[in-house]
mmCIF file of C-alpha atoms in Angstrom:
data_model
loop_
_atom_site.group_PDB
_atom_site.id
_atom_site.type_symbol
_atom_site.label_atom_id
_atom_site.label_comp_id
_atom_site.label_asym_id
_atom_site.label_seq_id
_atom_site.Cartn_x
_atom_site.Cartn_y
_atom_site.Cartn_z
ATOM 1 C CA UNK U 1184 -0.234 0.051 0.077
ATOM 2 C CA UNK U 1185 1.331 3.328 -0.764
ATOM 3 C CA UNK U 1186 0.917 6.119 1.385
ATOM 4 C CA UNK U 1187 1.213 9.986 0.972
ATOM 5 C CA UNK U 1188 2.832 11.990 3.960
ATOM 6 C CA UNK U 1189 0.402 14.913 4.259
ATOM 7 C CA UNK U 1190 1.490 15.613 7.735
ATOM 8 C CA UNK U 1191 4.670 14.337 9.011
ATOM 9 C CA UNK U 1192 5.428 14.060 12.562
ATOM 10 C CA UNK U 1193 8.331 12.620 14.528
ATOM 11 C CA UNK U 1194 7.292 8.884 14.310
ATOM 12 C CA UNK U 1195 3.907 9.059 12.409
ATOM 13 C CA UNK U 1196 2.633 10.455 9.450
ATOM 14 C CA UNK U 1197 -1.014 11.339 8.333
ATOM 15 C CA UNK U 1198 -2.081 10.203 4.920
ATOM 16 C CA UNK U 1199 -5.172 10.464 2.824
ATOM 17 C CA UNK U 1200 -7.282 7.415 3.828
ATOM 18 C CA UNK U 1201 -7.125 4.275 1.086
ATOM 19 C CA UNK U 1202 -9.946 2.136 -0.192
ATOM 20 C CA UNK U 1203 -7.341 -0.605 -0.116
ATOM 21 C CA UNK U 1204 -7.428 -0.700 3.645
ATOM 22 C CA UNK U 1205 -10.614 -1.214 3.772
ATOM 23 C CA UNK U 1206 -10.232 -4.695 4.956
ATOM 24 C CA UNK U 1207 -7.809 -3.905 8.056
ATOM 25 C CA UNK U 1208 -10.554 -1.318 9.118
ATOM 26 C CA UNK U 1209 -13.144 -3.910 8.878
ATOM 27 C CA UNK U 1210 -10.828 -6.093 11.211
ATOM 28 C CA UNK U 1211 -10.201 -3.500 13.421
ATOM 29 C CA UNK U 1212 -14.040 -2.511 13.369
ATOM 30 C CA UNK U 1213 -15.358 -5.873 14.646
ATOM 31 C CA UNK U 1214 -12.786 -5.855 17.599
ATOM 32 C CA UNK U 1215 -14.492 -4.686 20.894
ATOM 33 C CA UNK U 1216 -11.407 -3.331 22.233
ATOM 34 C CA UNK U 1217 -11.420 -0.707 19.208
ATOM 35 C CA UNK U 1218 -15.055 -0.272 18.920
ATOM 36 C CA UNK U 1219 -16.111 0.375 22.748
ATOM 37 C CA UNK U 1220 -13.876 3.175 22.780
ATOM 38 C CA UNK U 1221 -15.005 4.817 19.505
ATOM 39 C CA UNK U 1222 -18.845 4.171 20.329
ATOM 40 C CA UNK U 1223 -19.785 1.655 17.485
ATOM 41 C CA UNK U 1224 -19.552 -1.855 19.425
ATOM 42 C CA UNK U 1225 -23.463 -2.531 17.859
ATOM 43 C CA UNK U 1226 -22.494 -1.919 14.619
ATOM 44 C CA UNK U 1227 -21.575 -4.371 12.115
ATOM 45 C CA UNK U 1228 -19.070 -3.471 9.307
ATOM 46 C CA UNK U 1229 -18.894 -5.102 6.570
ATOM 47 C CA UNK U 1230 -16.134 -4.555 3.419
ATOM 48 C CA UNK U 1231 -18.640 -3.455 0.982
ATOM 49 C CA UNK U 1232 -19.875 -0.893 4.135
ATOM 50 C CA UNK U 1233 -16.159 0.075 4.773
ATOM 51 C CA UNK U 1234 -15.338 0.764 1.112
ATOM 52 C CA UNK U 1235 -18.650 2.822 0.578
ATOM 53 C CA UNK U 1236 -17.706 4.934 4.065
ATOM 54 C CA UNK U 1237 -14.346 5.465 2.650
ATOM 55 C CA UNK U 1238 -15.226 6.567 -0.842
ATOM 56 C CA UNK U 1239 -17.985 8.693 0.508
ATOM 57 C CA UNK U 1240 -15.729 10.360 3.073
ATOM 58 C CA UNK U 1241 -13.190 11.645 0.730
ATOM 59 C CA UNK U 1242 -16.141 13.247 -1.355
ATOM 60 C CA UNK U 1243 -17.393 15.417 1.716
ATOM 61 C CA UNK U 1244 -15.683 18.319 4.097
ATOM 62 C CA UNK U 1245 -14.539 16.187 6.608
ATOM 63 C CA UNK U 1246 -10.470 15.528 6.569
ATOM 64 C CA UNK U 1247 -9.844 11.862 7.518
ATOM 65 C CA UNK U 1248 -6.620 10.508 7.615
ATOM 66 C CA UNK U 1249 -4.653 6.944 7.873
ATOM 67 C CA UNK U 1250 -2.138 7.275 10.571
ATOM 68 C CA UNK U 1251 1.098 5.603 9.367
ATOM 69 C CA UNK U 1252 3.967 4.360 11.470
ATOM 70 C CA UNK U 1253 7.140 6.388 9.837
ATOM 71 C CA UNK U 1254 9.616 3.844 10.491
ATOM 72 C CA UNK U 1255 7.463 0.692 8.864
ATOM 73 C CA UNK U 1256 5.348 2.453 6.465
ATOM 74 C CA UNK U 1257 2.572 0.529 8.380
ATOM 75 C CA UNK U 1258 -1.180 1.584 8.885
ATOM 76 C CA UNK U 1259 -1.919 1.631 12.406
ATOM 77 C CA UNK U 1260 -5.364 3.745 12.950
ATOM 78 C CA UNK U 1261 -7.308 6.664 11.582
ATOM 79 C CA UNK U 1262 -8.153 10.088 12.553
ATOM 80 C CA UNK U 1263 -10.100 13.124 11.478
ATOM 81 C CA UNK U 1264 -11.240 16.714 11.970
ATOM 82 C CA UNK U 1265 -14.578 16.722 10.923
ATOM 83 C CA UNK U 1266 -18.037 19.089 11.735
ATOM 84 C CA UNK U 1267 -15.623 22.166 10.573
ATOM 85 C CA UNK U 1268 -17.204 25.325 10.429
ATOM 86 C CA UNK U 1269 -15.018 27.840 8.794
ATOM 87 C CA UNK U 1270 -17.460 30.854 9.785
ATOM 88 C CA UNK U 1271 -17.165 30.125 12.910
ATOM 89 C CA UNK U 1272 -13.973 28.696 13.565
ATOM 90 C CA UNK U 1273 -14.771 24.967 15.005
ATOM 91 C CA UNK U 1274 -14.258 21.827 14.488
ATOM 92 C CA UNK U 1275 -14.112 17.985 15.851
ATOM 93 C CA UNK U 1276 -11.112 15.676 16.215
ATOM 94 C CA UNK U 1277 -11.797 11.897 16.553
ATOM 95 C CA UNK U 1278 -9.046 8.994 16.633
ATOM 96 C CA UNK U 1279 -8.508 5.738 17.133
ATOM 97 C CA UNK U 1280 -5.472 3.022 17.067
ATOM 98 C CA UNK U 1281 -6.314 -0.279 15.560
ATOM 99 C CA UNK U 1282 -3.685 -2.541 16.919
ATOM 100 C CA UNK U 1283 -3.287 -2.594 20.862
ATOM 101 C CA UNK U 1284 0.076 -3.321 20.696
ATOM 102 C CA UNK U 1285 0.479 0.283 19.150
ATOM 103 C CA UNK U 1286 -1.415 1.619 22.161
ATOM 104 C CA UNK U 1287 -0.251 3.505 25.069
ATOM 105 C CA UNK U 1288 2.936 4.256 22.767
ATOM 106 C CA UNK U 1289 2.366 7.967 22.480
ATOM 107 C CA UNK U 1290 0.999 7.625 19.181
ATOM 108 C CA UNK U 1291 -2.316 9.246 19.989
ATOM 109 C CA UNK U 1292 -0.907 12.197 21.634
ATOM 110 C CA UNK U 1293 1.553 12.806 18.350
ATOM 111 C CA UNK U 1294 -1.624 12.061 16.150
ATOM 112 C CA UNK U 1295 -3.764 14.715 18.209
ATOM 113 C CA UNK U 1296 -0.847 17.651 18.047
ATOM 114 C CA UNK U 1297 -0.528 17.374 14.553
ATOM 115 C CA UNK U 1298 -4.379 17.477 13.880
ATOM 116 C CA UNK U 1299 -4.106 20.713 16.298
ATOM 117 C CA UNK U 1300 -1.036 21.864 14.636
ATOM 118 C CA UNK U 1301 -2.881 21.703 11.043
ATOM 119 C CA UNK U 1302 -6.337 23.067 12.323
ATOM 120 C CA UNK U 1303 -5.071 25.927 14.253
ATOM 121 C CA UNK U 1304 -2.481 26.813 12.014
ATOM 122 C CA UNK U 1305 -3.424 26.036 8.213
ATOM 123 C CA UNK U 1306 -7.134 25.706 8.540
ATOM 124 C CA UNK U 1307 -7.569 28.812 11.054
ATOM 125 C CA UNK U 1308 -9.857 27.210 13.847
ATOM 126 C CA UNK U 1309 -10.237 28.578 17.068
ATOM 127 C CA UNK U 1310 -11.998 25.452 18.928
ATOM 128 C CA UNK U 1311 -11.500 22.247 18.593
ATOM 129 C CA UNK U 1312 -13.260 19.584 20.609
ATOM 130 C CA UNK U 1313 -13.770 15.794 21.165
ATOM 131 C CA UNK U 1314 -16.113 13.609 22.658
ATOM 132 C CA UNK U 1315 -15.180 10.484 24.649
ATOM 133 C CA UNK U 1316 -16.621 7.757 26.752
ATOM 134 C CA UNK U 1317 -16.227 8.378 30.736
ATOM 135 C CA UNK U 1318 -14.795 4.767 30.937
ATOM 136 C CA UNK U 1319 -12.063 5.777 28.363
ATOM 137 C CA UNK U 1320 -9.300 6.611 30.857
ATOM 138 C CA UNK U 1321 -6.317 6.177 28.680
ATOM 139 C CA UNK U 1322 -8.031 8.363 26.026
ATOM 140 C CA UNK U 1323 -8.890 10.924 28.365
ATOM 141 C CA UNK U 1324 -5.182 10.948 30.178
ATOM 142 C CA UNK U 1325 -3.970 11.437 26.262
ATOM 143 C CA UNK U 1326 -6.450 14.039 25.599
ATOM 144 C CA UNK U 1327 -5.505 15.835 28.887
ATOM 145 C CA UNK U 1328 -1.655 15.908 27.980
ATOM 146 C CA UNK U 1329 -2.202 17.753 24.776
ATOM 147 C CA UNK U 1330 -4.251 20.391 27.045
ATOM 148 C CA UNK U 1331 -8.294 19.659 25.955
ATOM 149 C CA UNK U 1332 -10.088 20.489 29.041
ATOM 150 C CA UNK U 1333 -13.449 19.076 29.915
ATOM 151 C CA UNK U 1334 -16.209 21.600 29.445
ATOM 152 C CA UNK U 1335 -19.430 19.321 29.636
ATOM 153 C CA UNK U 1336 -20.658 16.129 30.249
ATOM 154 C CA UNK U 1337 -23.695 14.266 28.853
ATOM 155 C CA UNK U 1338 -24.766 11.947 31.720
ATOM 156 C CA UNK U 1339 -25.571 7.915 31.112
ATOM 157 C CA UNK U 1340 -26.164 8.609 27.629
ATOM 158 C CA UNK U 1341 -23.844 5.824 26.095
ATOM 159 C CA UNK U 1342 -24.978 2.025 26.910
ATOM 160 C CA UNK U 1343 -22.462 -0.601 26.719
ATOM 161 C CA UNK U 1344 -22.475 -4.233 28.307
ATOM 162 C CA UNK U 1345 -25.305 -3.663 30.434
ATOM 163 C CA UNK U 1346 -24.521 -0.173 31.721
ATOM 164 C CA UNK U 1347 -24.364 3.502 31.145
ATOM 165 C CA UNK U 1348 -21.511 5.739 30.771
ATOM 166 C CA UNK U 1349 -21.224 9.347 30.509
ATOM 167 C CA UNK U 1350 -20.092 11.221 27.203
ATOM 168 C CA UNK U 1351 -17.506 13.890 27.918
ATOM 169 C CA UNK U 1352 -16.868 16.577 26.195
ATOM 170 C CA UNK U 1353 -13.455 18.381 25.612
ATOM 171 C CA UNK U 1354 -12.082 21.082 23.864
ATOM 172 C CA UNK U 1355 -9.088 23.140 23.292
ATOM 173 C CA UNK U 1356 -8.938 26.998 21.893
ATOM 174 C CA UNK U 1357 -6.045 28.093 19.881
ATOM 175 C CA UNK U 1358 -4.397 30.247 22.056
ATOM 176 C CA UNK U 1359 -4.180 27.196 24.538
ATOM 177 C CA UNK U 1360 -1.990 25.209 21.935
ATOM 178 C CA UNK U 1361 1.548 25.311 21.940
ATOM 179 C CA UNK U 1362 3.743 23.864 19.870
ATOM 180 C CA UNK U 1363 4.925 22.943 15.901
ATOM 181 C CA UNK U 1364 4.687 19.449 15.500
ATOM 182 C CA UNK U 1365 4.420 19.335 11.722
ATOM 183 C CA UNK U 1366 7.904 18.732 10.675
ATOM 184 C CA UNK U 1367 7.086 18.883 6.614
ATOM 185 C CA UNK U 1368 6.254 22.730 7.057
ATOM 186 C CA UNK U 1369 7.021 24.821 4.080
ATOM 187 C CA UNK U 1370 7.407 28.067 6.064
#
């Protein structure tokens, strides 16, 4: 699979998604360790569904990226900047690391820093938010490390495995973001 280095970081880069990766995404989206965290465990994803989703996403205004290991040139996950309003200068990030062996290695933090750098310094956004499930402590720690702050909760809004969990809403403002993380900037 050939990827394209749109946003290069220290250990990963973000590339446009490829329909050729549909099988890997279906594998990951069939794993409760992935889907519990992203809120899609009740969904069934087929190859055809995933190919259609990738094709449709490439045509809308959401920015969806493959997360690729820089050294191995290997797909490790997916991320996005979506729900962008250029008028209001807002957007929403989403991320998942597919293979469990790649979690808790700092990749999520690096991905978020690349997305925030791009969103604030190229797309001119002012506020970027996300939603995380209250049981996903690893993700919450990652978001806090990047300086996201909780601004609200929707209580007991997510049902999983016989229990209800909160949706935690977090955001970061451009003036709270520090750093220069995209390594392939021209200017």
